[in-house]
C-alpha cells in the first residue's frame, strides 16, 4: 500500500469500502502526473495498455457497474465491435476529460453506495456468458469488485509509468503532495 487508508469511523463499512476504492483511484491518477497526452497514450511494454487507456477503462467499468446496480444500462455500450475503444482515447477525448468524467463517476458511486438501504441489497448480473445464469450480487460485492478492478489496473499503471520515466509510486505520492521522496 503506497498511501494509508484511515480506519473507518466505528461501524462505517460503507465509508471504509469507498475509501479503499478512492485510494486505488489515486494510484491511477498519480501515474498520470506531469505526463503529456502522448506519454499517457504510449505503450512502453509488450502490453497494449497505456495510462490514458487504463484511465478510460476504469472510469467506464465503474460507471457500468453502478448503472447495473441501479438496473440501468451502462452509459457506454461495449461489444466486440468497439471493445478496443475502452482502452484508448478517441474522438477528441483527453486525459483531462477522462479525469473529469471519472470524478463525476466517483461522486455517483459514493452517492449510490451511501443511499442503498443495505450493503446486503442485491442486483442481477448481466446476462453474459461469463456470469452464472440468474446470478445476483450484493452492493458489498460491488464495492469489493471495484476495489479489485481498480487495484489491478493501478498496478498496471505503476509499471507503465515506471517504464516511461522511472517514476515510482512513492515518488508520485510525494510529487502529488509537493514534497520529495528519498
Short mmCIF file of N, CA and C in Angstrom, two decimals:
data_model
loop_
_atom_site.label_atom_id
_atom_site.label_comp_id
_atom_site.label_asym_id
_atom_site.label_seq_id
_atom_site.Cartn_x
_atom_site.Cartn_y
_atom_site.Cartn_z
N UNK A 1 0.85 -1.17 0.00
CA UNK A 1 0.00 0.00 0.00
C UNK A 1 0.90 1.24 0.00
N UNK A 2 0.70 2.10 -0.97
CA UNK A 2 1.53 3.30 -1.09
C UNK A 2 0.99 4.43 -0.23
N UNK A 3 -0.31 4.54 -0.13
CA UNK A 3 -0.92 5.54 0.75
C UNK A 3 -1.69 4.82 1.82
N UNK A 4 -1.90 5.47 2.93
CA UNK A 4 -2.62 4.86 4.05
C UNK A 4 -4.10 5.19 3.95
N UNK A 5 -4.92 4.18 4.14
CA UNK A 5 -6.36 4.38 4.19
C UNK A 5 -6.73 4.37 5.67
N UNK A 6 -7.29 5.49 6.13
CA UNK A 6 -7.65 5.60 7.54
C UNK A 6 -8.72 4.58 7.89
N UNK A 7 -8.66 4.12 9.12
CA UNK A 7 -9.71 3.21 9.60
C UNK A 7 -11.05 3.92 9.54
N UNK A 8 -12.06 3.14 9.22
CA UNK A 8 -13.39 3.74 9.12
C UNK A 8 -13.87 4.20 10.49
N UNK A 9 -14.77 5.17 10.46
CA UNK A 9 -15.43 5.54 11.71
C UNK A 9 -16.15 4.29 12.20
N UNK A 10 -16.22 4.10 13.48
CA UNK A 10 -16.79 2.88 14.06
C UNK A 10 -18.11 2.52 13.36
N UNK A 11 -18.11 1.34 12.74
CA UNK A 11 -19.31 0.84 12.10
C UNK A 11 -19.59 1.38 10.71
N UNK A 12 -18.69 2.21 10.15
CA UNK A 12 -18.94 2.80 8.82
C UNK A 12 -18.30 1.93 7.74
N UNK A 13 -18.89 0.77 7.51
CA UNK A 13 -18.37 -0.13 6.49
C UNK A 13 -18.42 0.51 5.11
N UNK A 14 -19.48 1.24 4.82
CA UNK A 14 -19.59 1.90 3.51
C UNK A 14 -18.44 2.88 3.32
N UNK A 15 -18.17 3.66 4.34
CA UNK A 15 -17.07 4.62 4.26
C UNK A 15 -15.74 3.94 4.04
N UNK A 16 -15.52 2.80 4.71
CA UNK A 16 -14.27 2.06 4.54
C UNK A 16 -14.13 1.54 3.12
N UNK A 17 -15.20 0.95 2.59
CA UNK A 17 -15.14 0.44 1.22
C UNK A 17 -14.90 1.57 0.22
N UNK A 18 -15.60 2.67 0.40
CA UNK A 18 -15.42 3.81 -0.51
C UNK A 18 -14.02 4.40 -0.40
N UNK A 19 -13.45 4.41 0.80
CA UNK A 19 -12.09 4.93 0.99
C UNK A 19 -11.07 4.04 0.26
N UNK A 20 -11.27 2.74 0.30
CA UNK A 20 -10.33 1.85 -0.41
C UNK A 20 -10.48 1.99 -1.92
N UNK A 21 -11.71 2.19 -2.40
CA UNK A 21 -11.88 2.44 -3.84
C UNK A 21 -11.13 3.72 -4.21
N UNK A 22 -11.31 4.76 -3.43
CA UNK A 22 -10.66 6.04 -3.72
C UNK A 22 -9.14 5.94 -3.66
N UNK A 23 -8.63 5.16 -2.72
CA UNK A 23 -7.18 5.00 -2.63
C UNK A 23 -6.63 4.41 -3.94
N UNK A 24 -7.32 3.44 -4.49
CA UNK A 24 -6.85 2.82 -5.73
C UNK A 24 -7.03 3.76 -6.93
N UNK A 25 -8.09 4.54 -6.93
CA UNK A 25 -8.23 5.56 -7.98
C UNK A 25 -7.02 6.49 -7.96
N UNK A 26 -6.61 6.86 -6.75
CA UNK A 26 -5.47 7.77 -6.61
C UNK A 26 -4.21 7.22 -7.25
N UNK A 27 -3.99 5.92 -7.17
CA UNK A 27 -2.82 5.32 -7.79
C UNK A 27 -2.81 5.54 -9.30
N UNK A 28 -3.96 5.41 -9.91
CA UNK A 28 -4.03 5.61 -11.37
C UNK A 28 -3.89 7.09 -11.70
N UNK A 29 -4.57 7.94 -10.94
CA UNK A 29 -4.44 9.39 -11.21
C UNK A 29 -2.99 9.84 -11.06
N UNK A 30 -2.33 9.38 -10.01
CA UNK A 30 -0.93 9.80 -9.79
C UNK A 30 -0.01 9.32 -10.90
N UNK A 31 -0.29 8.16 -11.46
CA UNK A 31 0.55 7.64 -12.54
C UNK A 31 0.55 8.57 -13.74
N UNK A 32 -0.45 9.43 -13.85
CA UNK A 32 -0.56 10.36 -14.97
C UNK A 32 0.06 11.73 -14.68
N UNK A 33 0.49 11.97 -13.44
CA UNK A 33 1.01 13.29 -13.05
C UNK A 33 2.16 13.73 -13.94
N UNK A 34 2.02 14.90 -14.50
CA UNK A 34 3.10 15.52 -15.25
C UNK A 34 3.37 14.96 -16.63
N UNK A 35 2.52 14.07 -17.10
CA UNK A 35 2.74 13.47 -18.43
C UNK A 35 1.99 14.24 -19.51
N UNK A 36 2.55 14.24 -20.69
CA UNK A 36 1.87 14.80 -21.85
C UNK A 36 0.82 13.78 -22.34
N UNK A 37 -0.05 14.23 -23.21
CA UNK A 37 -1.04 13.32 -23.80
C UNK A 37 -0.33 12.18 -24.54
N UNK A 38 0.76 12.51 -25.22
CA UNK A 38 1.50 11.50 -25.97
C UNK A 38 2.12 10.46 -25.03
N UNK A 39 2.71 10.92 -23.94
CA UNK A 39 3.29 9.98 -22.98
C UNK A 39 2.20 9.10 -22.37
N UNK A 40 1.07 9.70 -22.02
CA UNK A 40 -0.03 8.95 -21.41
C UNK A 40 -0.60 7.91 -22.36
N UNK A 41 -0.52 8.16 -23.65
CA UNK A 41 -1.05 7.22 -24.64
C UNK A 41 -0.02 6.20 -25.09
N UNK A 42 1.23 6.37 -24.69
CA UNK A 42 2.26 5.45 -25.16
C UNK A 42 2.14 4.09 -24.48
N UNK A 43 2.70 3.09 -25.14
CA UNK A 43 2.64 1.70 -24.69
C UNK A 43 4.06 1.17 -24.59
N UNK A 44 4.73 1.44 -23.45
CA UNK A 44 6.16 1.14 -23.34
C UNK A 44 6.52 -0.31 -23.04
N UNK A 45 5.53 -1.19 -23.01
CA UNK A 45 5.83 -2.59 -22.72
C UNK A 45 5.24 -3.48 -23.82
N UNK A 46 5.35 -4.76 -23.63
CA UNK A 46 4.79 -5.71 -24.60
C UNK A 46 3.27 -5.66 -24.60
N UNK A 47 2.70 -5.09 -23.57
CA UNK A 47 1.24 -4.98 -23.44
C UNK A 47 0.69 -3.89 -24.36
N UNK A 48 -0.57 -3.96 -24.65
CA UNK A 48 -1.26 -2.92 -25.42
C UNK A 48 -1.81 -1.83 -24.51
N UNK A 49 -1.50 -1.89 -23.20
CA UNK A 49 -2.04 -0.94 -22.24
C UNK A 49 -1.25 0.36 -22.23
N UNK A 50 -1.99 1.46 -22.10
CA UNK A 50 -1.40 2.78 -21.89
C UNK A 50 -2.06 3.38 -20.65
N UNK A 51 -1.46 4.41 -20.10
CA UNK A 51 -2.05 5.05 -18.93
C UNK A 51 -3.38 5.72 -19.25
N UNK A 52 -3.46 6.40 -20.39
CA UNK A 52 -4.73 7.04 -20.74
C UNK A 52 -5.80 5.99 -21.02
N UNK A 53 -5.41 4.87 -21.61
CA UNK A 53 -6.35 3.79 -21.86
C UNK A 53 -6.85 3.16 -20.56
N UNK A 54 -5.95 2.96 -19.60
CA UNK A 54 -6.36 2.43 -18.30
C UNK A 54 -7.33 3.38 -17.61
N UNK A 55 -7.03 4.67 -17.67
CA UNK A 55 -7.90 5.68 -17.07
C UNK A 55 -9.31 5.58 -17.65
N UNK A 56 -9.40 5.55 -18.95
CA UNK A 56 -10.71 5.47 -19.60
C UNK A 56 -11.42 4.17 -19.21
N UNK A 57 -10.69 3.08 -19.22
CA UNK A 57 -11.28 1.78 -18.90
C UNK A 57 -11.86 1.74 -17.49
N UNK A 58 -11.08 2.17 -16.50
CA UNK A 58 -11.58 2.07 -15.13
C UNK A 58 -12.78 2.98 -14.90
N UNK A 59 -12.80 4.14 -15.54
CA UNK A 59 -13.96 5.03 -15.41
C UNK A 59 -15.20 4.38 -16.03
N UNK A 60 -15.04 3.81 -17.21
CA UNK A 60 -16.17 3.14 -17.87
C UNK A 60 -16.66 1.95 -17.07
N UNK A 61 -15.74 1.16 -16.57
CA UNK A 61 -16.11 -0.04 -15.81
C UNK A 61 -16.86 0.36 -14.54
N UNK A 62 -16.34 1.34 -13.82
CA UNK A 62 -17.01 1.77 -12.59
C UNK A 62 -18.41 2.29 -12.89
N UNK A 63 -18.53 3.13 -13.91
CA UNK A 63 -19.84 3.65 -14.27
C UNK A 63 -20.78 2.51 -14.65
N UNK A 64 -20.28 1.55 -15.41
CA UNK A 64 -21.11 0.44 -15.85
C UNK A 64 -21.62 -0.40 -14.69
N UNK A 65 -20.78 -0.64 -13.69
CA UNK A 65 -21.22 -1.44 -12.55
C UNK A 65 -22.25 -0.69 -11.71
N UNK A 66 -22.06 0.59 -11.53
CA UNK A 66 -23.05 1.36 -10.76
C UNK A 66 -24.37 1.39 -11.52
N UNK A 67 -24.32 1.56 -12.83
CA UNK A 67 -25.54 1.53 -13.63
C UNK A 67 -26.24 0.18 -13.48
N UNK A 68 -25.49 -0.91 -13.56
CA UNK A 68 -26.10 -2.24 -13.41
C UNK A 68 -26.75 -2.38 -12.04
N UNK A 69 -26.06 -1.88 -11.01
CA UNK A 69 -26.63 -1.96 -9.66
C UNK A 69 -27.95 -1.20 -9.58
N UNK A 70 -28.04 -0.11 -10.31
CA UNK A 70 -29.29 0.67 -10.37
C UNK A 70 -30.27 0.07 -11.36
N UNK A 71 -29.85 -1.00 -12.02
CA UNK A 71 -30.62 -1.68 -13.06
C UNK A 71 -30.93 -0.76 -14.24
N UNK A 72 -29.88 -0.02 -14.61
CA UNK A 72 -29.90 0.86 -15.78
C UNK A 72 -28.83 0.37 -16.76
N UNK A 73 -28.94 0.72 -18.02
CA UNK A 73 -27.86 0.34 -18.94
C UNK A 73 -26.63 1.21 -18.71
N UNK A 74 -25.45 0.66 -18.94
CA UNK A 74 -24.23 1.49 -18.85
C UNK A 74 -24.31 2.66 -19.82
N UNK A 75 -23.65 3.75 -19.49
CA UNK A 75 -23.65 4.94 -20.35
C UNK A 75 -23.05 4.63 -21.71
N UNK A 76 -22.07 3.74 -21.73
CA UNK A 76 -21.41 3.37 -22.98
C UNK A 76 -21.56 1.87 -23.16
N UNK A 77 -22.19 1.48 -24.24
CA UNK A 77 -22.38 0.06 -24.53
C UNK A 77 -21.17 -0.45 -25.30
N UNK A 78 -20.58 -1.53 -24.81
CA UNK A 78 -19.43 -2.13 -25.47
C UNK A 78 -19.79 -3.54 -25.95
N UNK A 79 -19.28 -3.87 -27.11
CA UNK A 79 -19.39 -5.22 -27.65
C UNK A 79 -18.12 -5.50 -28.45
N UNK A 80 -18.11 -6.57 -29.22
CA UNK A 80 -16.89 -6.93 -29.95
C UNK A 80 -16.48 -5.88 -30.97
N UNK A 81 -17.41 -5.06 -31.44
CA UNK A 81 -17.06 -4.08 -32.47
C UNK A 81 -16.34 -2.86 -31.90
N UNK A 82 -16.55 -2.55 -30.62
CA UNK A 82 -15.94 -1.34 -30.07
C UNK A 82 -15.21 -1.58 -28.75
N UNK A 83 -15.04 -2.83 -28.34
CA UNK A 83 -14.38 -3.12 -27.07
C UNK A 83 -13.00 -2.49 -27.00
N UNK A 84 -12.26 -2.51 -28.11
CA UNK A 84 -10.90 -1.96 -28.12
C UNK A 84 -10.88 -0.48 -27.72
N UNK A 85 -11.97 0.24 -27.94
CA UNK A 85 -12.01 1.67 -27.61
C UNK A 85 -12.08 1.94 -26.11
N UNK A 86 -12.34 0.92 -25.31
CA UNK A 86 -12.35 1.14 -23.87
C UNK A 86 -10.94 1.36 -23.33
N UNK A 87 -9.92 1.00 -24.12
CA UNK A 87 -8.53 1.15 -23.68
C UNK A 87 -7.76 2.18 -24.50
N UNK A 88 -8.45 3.08 -25.19
CA UNK A 88 -7.76 4.13 -25.93
C UNK A 88 -8.66 5.35 -26.04
N UNK A 89 -8.04 6.51 -26.03
CA UNK A 89 -8.81 7.74 -26.18
C UNK A 89 -9.12 7.94 -27.65
N UNK A 90 -10.36 8.31 -27.94
CA UNK A 90 -10.81 8.51 -29.31
C UNK A 90 -11.65 9.79 -29.39
N UNK A 91 -11.84 10.28 -30.60
CA UNK A 91 -12.77 11.38 -30.87
C UNK A 91 -12.58 12.59 -29.94
N UNK A 92 -11.36 13.05 -29.81
CA UNK A 92 -11.10 14.26 -29.02
C UNK A 92 -11.04 14.05 -27.52
N UNK A 93 -11.13 12.82 -27.05
CA UNK A 93 -11.00 12.57 -25.61
C UNK A 93 -9.58 12.91 -25.18
N UNK A 94 -9.45 13.43 -23.97
CA UNK A 94 -8.15 13.77 -23.41
C UNK A 94 -8.04 13.18 -22.01
N UNK A 95 -6.83 13.17 -21.49
CA UNK A 95 -6.64 12.74 -20.11
C UNK A 95 -7.48 13.61 -19.18
N UNK A 96 -7.45 14.92 -19.38
CA UNK A 96 -8.24 15.81 -18.52
C UNK A 96 -9.73 15.52 -18.61
N UNK A 97 -10.23 15.27 -19.81
CA UNK A 97 -11.67 14.99 -19.93
C UNK A 97 -12.02 13.66 -19.27
N UNK A 98 -11.13 12.70 -19.36
CA UNK A 98 -11.39 11.41 -18.71
C UNK A 98 -11.28 11.51 -17.19
N UNK A 99 -10.33 12.31 -16.70
CA UNK A 99 -10.24 12.53 -15.26
C UNK A 99 -11.50 13.20 -14.74
N UNK A 100 -12.01 14.18 -15.47
CA UNK A 100 -13.24 14.86 -15.06
C UNK A 100 -14.42 13.89 -15.08
N UNK A 101 -14.49 13.06 -16.11
CA UNK A 101 -15.55 12.06 -16.19
C UNK A 101 -15.47 11.10 -15.01
N UNK A 102 -14.26 10.64 -14.71
CA UNK A 102 -14.08 9.69 -13.61
C UNK A 102 -14.46 10.32 -12.27
N UNK A 103 -14.17 11.60 -12.10
CA UNK A 103 -14.57 12.28 -10.87
C UNK A 103 -16.09 12.29 -10.74
N UNK A 104 -16.78 12.54 -11.84
CA UNK A 104 -18.25 12.50 -11.85
C UNK A 104 -18.74 11.10 -11.50
N UNK A 105 -18.14 10.09 -12.10
CA UNK A 105 -18.50 8.70 -11.82
C UNK A 105 -18.25 8.39 -10.35
N UNK A 106 -17.11 8.82 -9.81
CA UNK A 106 -16.77 8.56 -8.40
C UNK A 106 -17.83 9.17 -7.49
N UNK A 107 -18.26 10.37 -7.80
CA UNK A 107 -19.31 11.01 -7.00
C UNK A 107 -20.61 10.22 -7.07
N UNK A 108 -20.94 9.70 -8.26
CA UNK A 108 -22.14 8.88 -8.41
C UNK A 108 -22.01 7.58 -7.63
N UNK A 109 -20.82 6.99 -7.65
CA UNK A 109 -20.58 5.76 -6.89
C UNK A 109 -20.81 6.01 -5.41
N UNK A 110 -20.20 7.07 -4.90
CA UNK A 110 -20.35 7.37 -3.47
C UNK A 110 -21.81 7.62 -3.12
N UNK A 111 -22.50 8.41 -3.92
CA UNK A 111 -23.91 8.70 -3.63
C UNK A 111 -24.74 7.42 -3.64
N UNK A 112 -24.50 6.56 -4.61
CA UNK A 112 -25.27 5.31 -4.69
C UNK A 112 -24.99 4.42 -3.49
N UNK A 113 -23.71 4.19 -3.19
CA UNK A 113 -23.36 3.28 -2.10
C UNK A 113 -23.90 3.80 -0.77
N UNK A 114 -23.87 5.09 -0.59
CA UNK A 114 -24.39 5.67 0.66
C UNK A 114 -25.92 5.67 0.71
N UNK A 115 -26.57 5.58 -0.45
CA UNK A 115 -28.04 5.69 -0.48
C UNK A 115 -28.78 4.36 -0.35
N UNK A 116 -28.12 3.25 -0.68
CA UNK A 116 -28.85 1.97 -0.62
C UNK A 116 -29.16 1.63 0.83
N UNK A 117 -30.32 1.02 1.06
CA UNK A 117 -30.68 0.68 2.44
C UNK A 117 -29.67 -0.23 3.14
N UNK A 118 -29.09 -1.17 2.39
CA UNK A 118 -28.16 -2.12 2.99
C UNK A 118 -27.11 -2.55 1.97
N UNK A 119 -25.89 -2.79 2.44
CA UNK A 119 -24.86 -3.35 1.58
C UNK A 119 -25.19 -4.78 1.18
N UNK A 120 -26.14 -5.37 1.85
CA UNK A 120 -26.59 -6.72 1.51
C UNK A 120 -27.62 -6.71 0.39
N UNK A 121 -28.13 -5.55 0.00
CA UNK A 121 -29.08 -5.47 -1.12
C UNK A 121 -28.40 -6.04 -2.36
N UNK A 122 -29.19 -6.72 -3.19
CA UNK A 122 -28.62 -7.36 -4.37
C UNK A 122 -29.22 -6.80 -5.65
N UNK A 123 -28.51 -7.11 -6.73
CA UNK A 123 -28.99 -6.75 -8.07
C UNK A 123 -28.55 -7.87 -9.01
N UNK A 124 -29.27 -8.02 -10.14
CA UNK A 124 -28.94 -9.12 -11.05
C UNK A 124 -27.68 -8.83 -11.87
N UNK A 125 -26.93 -9.88 -12.11
CA UNK A 125 -25.79 -9.78 -13.01
C UNK A 125 -26.30 -9.74 -14.45
N UNK A 126 -25.53 -9.16 -15.34
CA UNK A 126 -25.94 -9.15 -16.75
C UNK A 126 -26.05 -10.57 -17.31
N UNK A 127 -26.81 -10.71 -18.33
CA UNK A 127 -26.98 -11.99 -18.99
C UNK A 127 -25.83 -12.19 -20.00
N UNK A 128 -24.63 -12.35 -19.46
CA UNK A 128 -23.44 -12.59 -20.28
C UNK A 128 -22.91 -13.97 -19.95
N UNK A 129 -22.26 -14.61 -20.92
CA UNK A 129 -21.83 -16.00 -20.70
C UNK A 129 -20.83 -16.19 -19.56
N UNK A 130 -20.11 -15.16 -19.15
CA UNK A 130 -19.11 -15.31 -18.09
C UNK A 130 -19.71 -15.15 -16.70
N UNK A 131 -21.01 -14.81 -16.62
CA UNK A 131 -21.69 -14.74 -15.32
C UNK A 131 -22.60 -15.95 -15.17
N UNK A 132 -22.83 -16.38 -13.92
CA UNK A 132 -23.75 -17.52 -13.74
C UNK A 132 -25.18 -17.11 -14.12
N UNK A 133 -25.93 -18.05 -14.68
CA UNK A 133 -27.32 -17.72 -15.02
C UNK A 133 -28.08 -17.35 -13.75
N UNK A 134 -28.94 -16.36 -13.89
CA UNK A 134 -29.75 -15.91 -12.75
C UNK A 134 -28.88 -15.46 -11.57
N UNK A 135 -27.66 -15.00 -11.86
CA UNK A 135 -26.77 -14.58 -10.79
C UNK A 135 -27.13 -13.22 -10.22
N UNK A 136 -26.89 -13.08 -8.93
CA UNK A 136 -27.11 -11.81 -8.24
C UNK A 136 -25.90 -11.55 -7.35
N UNK A 137 -25.60 -10.28 -7.14
CA UNK A 137 -24.52 -9.90 -6.23
C UNK A 137 -25.00 -8.76 -5.35
N UNK A 138 -24.33 -8.59 -4.23
CA UNK A 138 -24.70 -7.54 -3.29
C UNK A 138 -23.95 -6.24 -3.59
N UNK A 139 -24.41 -5.18 -2.99
CA UNK A 139 -23.70 -3.90 -3.11
C UNK A 139 -22.33 -4.01 -2.46
N UNK A 140 -22.21 -4.80 -1.40
CA UNK A 140 -20.90 -5.03 -0.79
C UNK A 140 -19.97 -5.70 -1.81
N UNK A 141 -20.47 -6.74 -2.51
CA UNK A 141 -19.69 -7.40 -3.54
C UNK A 141 -19.25 -6.39 -4.59
N UNK A 142 -20.16 -5.52 -4.99
CA UNK A 142 -19.85 -4.50 -5.99
C UNK A 142 -18.68 -3.63 -5.53
N UNK A 143 -18.72 -3.18 -4.29
CA UNK A 143 -17.62 -2.35 -3.78
C UNK A 143 -16.30 -3.12 -3.77
N UNK A 144 -16.34 -4.36 -3.32
CA UNK A 144 -15.12 -5.17 -3.31
C UNK A 144 -14.62 -5.41 -4.73
N UNK A 145 -15.54 -5.61 -5.66
CA UNK A 145 -15.15 -5.81 -7.05
C UNK A 145 -14.49 -4.54 -7.60
N UNK A 146 -15.04 -3.37 -7.28
CA UNK A 146 -14.44 -2.12 -7.76
C UNK A 146 -13.05 -1.91 -7.16
N UNK A 147 -12.87 -2.30 -5.90
CA UNK A 147 -11.54 -2.21 -5.30
C UNK A 147 -10.58 -3.11 -6.07
N UNK A 148 -10.99 -4.34 -6.31
CA UNK A 148 -10.13 -5.30 -7.01
C UNK A 148 -9.81 -4.84 -8.42
N UNK A 149 -10.83 -4.42 -9.17
CA UNK A 149 -10.64 -4.00 -10.56
C UNK A 149 -9.71 -2.78 -10.64
N UNK A 150 -9.95 -1.81 -9.78
CA UNK A 150 -9.15 -0.59 -9.82
C UNK A 150 -7.73 -0.86 -9.34
N UNK A 151 -7.59 -1.69 -8.32
CA UNK A 151 -6.25 -2.02 -7.81
C UNK A 151 -5.43 -2.77 -8.87
N UNK A 152 -6.07 -3.68 -9.56
CA UNK A 152 -5.37 -4.43 -10.61
C UNK A 152 -4.79 -3.47 -11.65
N UNK A 153 -5.61 -2.51 -12.06
CA UNK A 153 -5.15 -1.58 -13.08
C UNK A 153 -4.22 -0.52 -12.51
N UNK A 154 -4.32 -0.22 -11.21
CA UNK A 154 -3.35 0.69 -10.60
C UNK A 154 -1.96 0.05 -10.62
N UNK A 155 -1.90 -1.26 -10.44
CA UNK A 155 -0.62 -1.96 -10.56
C UNK A 155 -0.07 -1.89 -11.97
N UNK A 156 -0.95 -2.06 -12.95
CA UNK A 156 -0.50 -1.89 -14.34
C UNK A 156 0.04 -0.48 -14.54
N UNK A 157 -0.69 0.50 -14.00
CA UNK A 157 -0.29 1.91 -14.17
C UNK A 157 1.08 2.17 -13.57
N UNK A 158 1.35 1.57 -12.40
CA UNK A 158 2.68 1.72 -11.78
C UNK A 158 3.78 1.25 -12.72
N UNK A 159 3.58 0.09 -13.31
CA UNK A 159 4.60 -0.48 -14.20
C UNK A 159 4.77 0.37 -15.45
N UNK A 160 3.65 0.78 -16.03
CA UNK A 160 3.74 1.60 -17.24
C UNK A 160 4.45 2.91 -16.94
N UNK A 161 4.08 3.58 -15.84
CA UNK A 161 4.71 4.86 -15.52
C UNK A 161 6.20 4.69 -15.27
N UNK A 162 6.57 3.68 -14.52
CA UNK A 162 7.99 3.47 -14.25
C UNK A 162 8.74 3.15 -15.53
N UNK A 163 8.09 2.47 -16.46
CA UNK A 163 8.72 2.18 -17.76
C UNK A 163 8.91 3.44 -18.58
N UNK A 164 8.02 4.41 -18.42
CA UNK A 164 8.11 5.66 -19.19
C UNK A 164 9.26 6.54 -18.74
N UNK A 165 9.34 6.78 -17.42
CA UNK A 165 10.35 7.75 -16.97
C UNK A 165 11.01 7.39 -15.65
N UNK A 166 10.77 6.17 -15.17
CA UNK A 166 11.41 5.74 -13.93
C UNK A 166 10.71 6.18 -12.66
N UNK A 167 9.65 6.96 -12.76
CA UNK A 167 8.95 7.44 -11.57
C UNK A 167 8.23 6.29 -10.88
N UNK A 168 8.48 6.14 -9.59
CA UNK A 168 7.83 5.09 -8.81
C UNK A 168 6.60 5.65 -8.09
N UNK A 169 5.79 4.75 -7.58
CA UNK A 169 4.57 5.16 -6.88
C UNK A 169 4.91 6.07 -5.70
N UNK A 170 5.96 5.76 -4.95
CA UNK A 170 6.33 6.59 -3.81
C UNK A 170 6.73 7.99 -4.25
N UNK A 171 7.48 8.07 -5.34
CA UNK A 171 7.87 9.39 -5.87
C UNK A 171 6.64 10.18 -6.33
N UNK A 172 5.68 9.50 -6.91
CA UNK A 172 4.48 10.19 -7.40
C UNK A 172 3.59 10.66 -6.26
N UNK A 173 3.53 9.89 -5.16
CA UNK A 173 2.80 10.35 -3.97
C UNK A 173 3.45 11.63 -3.46
N UNK A 174 4.78 11.63 -3.38
CA UNK A 174 5.50 12.82 -2.90
C UNK A 174 5.25 14.00 -3.85
N UNK A 175 5.30 13.75 -5.13
CA UNK A 175 5.07 14.82 -6.11
C UNK A 175 3.67 15.40 -5.95
N UNK A 176 2.69 14.52 -5.78
CA UNK A 176 1.30 14.98 -5.60
C UNK A 176 1.18 15.85 -4.34
N UNK A 177 1.97 15.53 -3.31
CA UNK A 177 1.92 16.27 -2.05
C UNK A 177 2.85 17.47 -2.03
N UNK A 178 3.59 17.66 -3.14
CA UNK A 178 4.51 18.80 -3.21
C UNK A 178 5.78 18.63 -2.41
N UNK A 179 6.15 17.37 -2.16
CA UNK A 179 7.38 17.08 -1.42
C UNK A 179 8.28 16.23 -2.31
N UNK A 180 9.32 15.70 -1.72
CA UNK A 180 10.19 14.81 -2.49
C UNK A 180 10.34 13.49 -1.74
N UNK A 181 10.66 12.48 -2.50
CA UNK A 181 10.85 11.14 -1.92
C UNK A 181 12.34 10.86 -1.84
N UNK A 182 12.75 10.41 -0.66
CA UNK A 182 14.13 9.98 -0.50
C UNK A 182 15.08 11.00 -0.16
#
